[in-house]
CSV table of C-alpha atoms in Angstrom, one decimal:
chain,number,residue,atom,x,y,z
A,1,UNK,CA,14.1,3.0,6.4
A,2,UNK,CA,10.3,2.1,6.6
A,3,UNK,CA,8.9,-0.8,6.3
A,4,UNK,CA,5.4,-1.6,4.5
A,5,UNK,CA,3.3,-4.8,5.8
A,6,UNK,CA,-0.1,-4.8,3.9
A,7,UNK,CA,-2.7,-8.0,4.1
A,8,UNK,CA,-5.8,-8.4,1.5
A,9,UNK,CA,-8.5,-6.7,3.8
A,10,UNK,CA,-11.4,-9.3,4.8
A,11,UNK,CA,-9.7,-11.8,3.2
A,12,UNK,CA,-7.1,-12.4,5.5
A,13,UNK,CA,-5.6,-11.3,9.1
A,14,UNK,CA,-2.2,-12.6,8.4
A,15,UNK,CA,0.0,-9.0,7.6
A,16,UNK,CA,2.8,-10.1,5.1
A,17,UNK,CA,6.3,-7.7,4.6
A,18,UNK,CA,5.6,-6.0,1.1
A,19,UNK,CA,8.2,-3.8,0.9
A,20,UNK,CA,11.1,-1.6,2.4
A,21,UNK,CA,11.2,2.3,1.5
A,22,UNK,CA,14.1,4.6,2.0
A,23,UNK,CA,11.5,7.6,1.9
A,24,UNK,CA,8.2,8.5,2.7
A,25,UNK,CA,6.9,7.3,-0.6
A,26,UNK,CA,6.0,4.1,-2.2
A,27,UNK,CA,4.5,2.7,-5.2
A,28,UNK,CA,3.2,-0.7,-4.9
A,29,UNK,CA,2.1,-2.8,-8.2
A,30,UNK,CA,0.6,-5.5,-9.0
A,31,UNK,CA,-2.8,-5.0,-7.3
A,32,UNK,CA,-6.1,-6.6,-8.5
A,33,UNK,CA,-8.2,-4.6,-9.4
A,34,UNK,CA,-11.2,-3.7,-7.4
A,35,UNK,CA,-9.6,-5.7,-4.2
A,36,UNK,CA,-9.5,-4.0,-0.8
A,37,UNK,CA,-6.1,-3.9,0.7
A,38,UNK,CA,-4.6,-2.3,4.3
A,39,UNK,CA,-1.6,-1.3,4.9
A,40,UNK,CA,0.5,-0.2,7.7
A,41,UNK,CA,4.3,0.8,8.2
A,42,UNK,CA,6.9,1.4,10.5
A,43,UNK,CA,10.1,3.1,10.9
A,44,UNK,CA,13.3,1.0,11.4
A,45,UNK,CA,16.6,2.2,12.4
A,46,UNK,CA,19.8,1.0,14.3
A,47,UNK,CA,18.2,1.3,17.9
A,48,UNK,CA,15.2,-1.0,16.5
A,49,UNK,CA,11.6,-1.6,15.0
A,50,UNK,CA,9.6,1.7,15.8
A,51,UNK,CA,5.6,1.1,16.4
A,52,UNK,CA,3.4,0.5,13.7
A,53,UNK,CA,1.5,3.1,12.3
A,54,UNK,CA,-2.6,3.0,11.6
A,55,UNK,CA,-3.7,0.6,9.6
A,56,UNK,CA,-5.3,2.2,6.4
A,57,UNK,CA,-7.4,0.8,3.8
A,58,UNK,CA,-7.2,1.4,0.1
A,59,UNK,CA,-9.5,0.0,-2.9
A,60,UNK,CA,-7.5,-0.7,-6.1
A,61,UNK,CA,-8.4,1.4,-8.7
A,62,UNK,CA,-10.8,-0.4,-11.5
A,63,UNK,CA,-9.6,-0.2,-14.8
A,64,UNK,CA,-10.4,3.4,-16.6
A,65,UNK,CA,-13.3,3.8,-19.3
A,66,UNK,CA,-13.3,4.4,-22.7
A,67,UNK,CA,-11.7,8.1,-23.1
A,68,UNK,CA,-13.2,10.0,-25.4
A,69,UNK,CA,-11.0,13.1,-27.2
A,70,UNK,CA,-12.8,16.3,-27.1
A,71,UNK,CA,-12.1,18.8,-30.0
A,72,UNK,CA,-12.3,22.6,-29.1
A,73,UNK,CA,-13.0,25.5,-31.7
């Protein structure tokens, strides 16, 4: 399994435990939008904790705009 610590970028240094994953993919909700967020993950298995990866930084996606529906001839 992997697990997913994440902290609020400049806001804070302290890394929390977001999530576990069983596979290489997650989907993390309740974001605020425009909010800067890092992230880092690890694998964990019966011999132990493996290291932590990179830290990477993500942006939370602002709302969309007002779609407009284009007509074709």
């Amino acid at each position: 399994r992997y697990e997913v610590w994440w902290n609020q970028g400049s806001v804070t240094d302290t890394w929390e435990h977001k999530a576990n994953a069983a596979s290489n993919t997650i989907t993390i909700n309740g974001l605020a939008e425009g909010e800067t967020y890092q992230y880092k993950v690890r694998a964990v298995n019966y011999w132990g904790d493996g290291p932590y990866s990179l830290i990477e930084t993500y942006k939370a996606a602002d709302k969309p705009g007002e779609v407009t529906v284009l007509k074709t001839r």
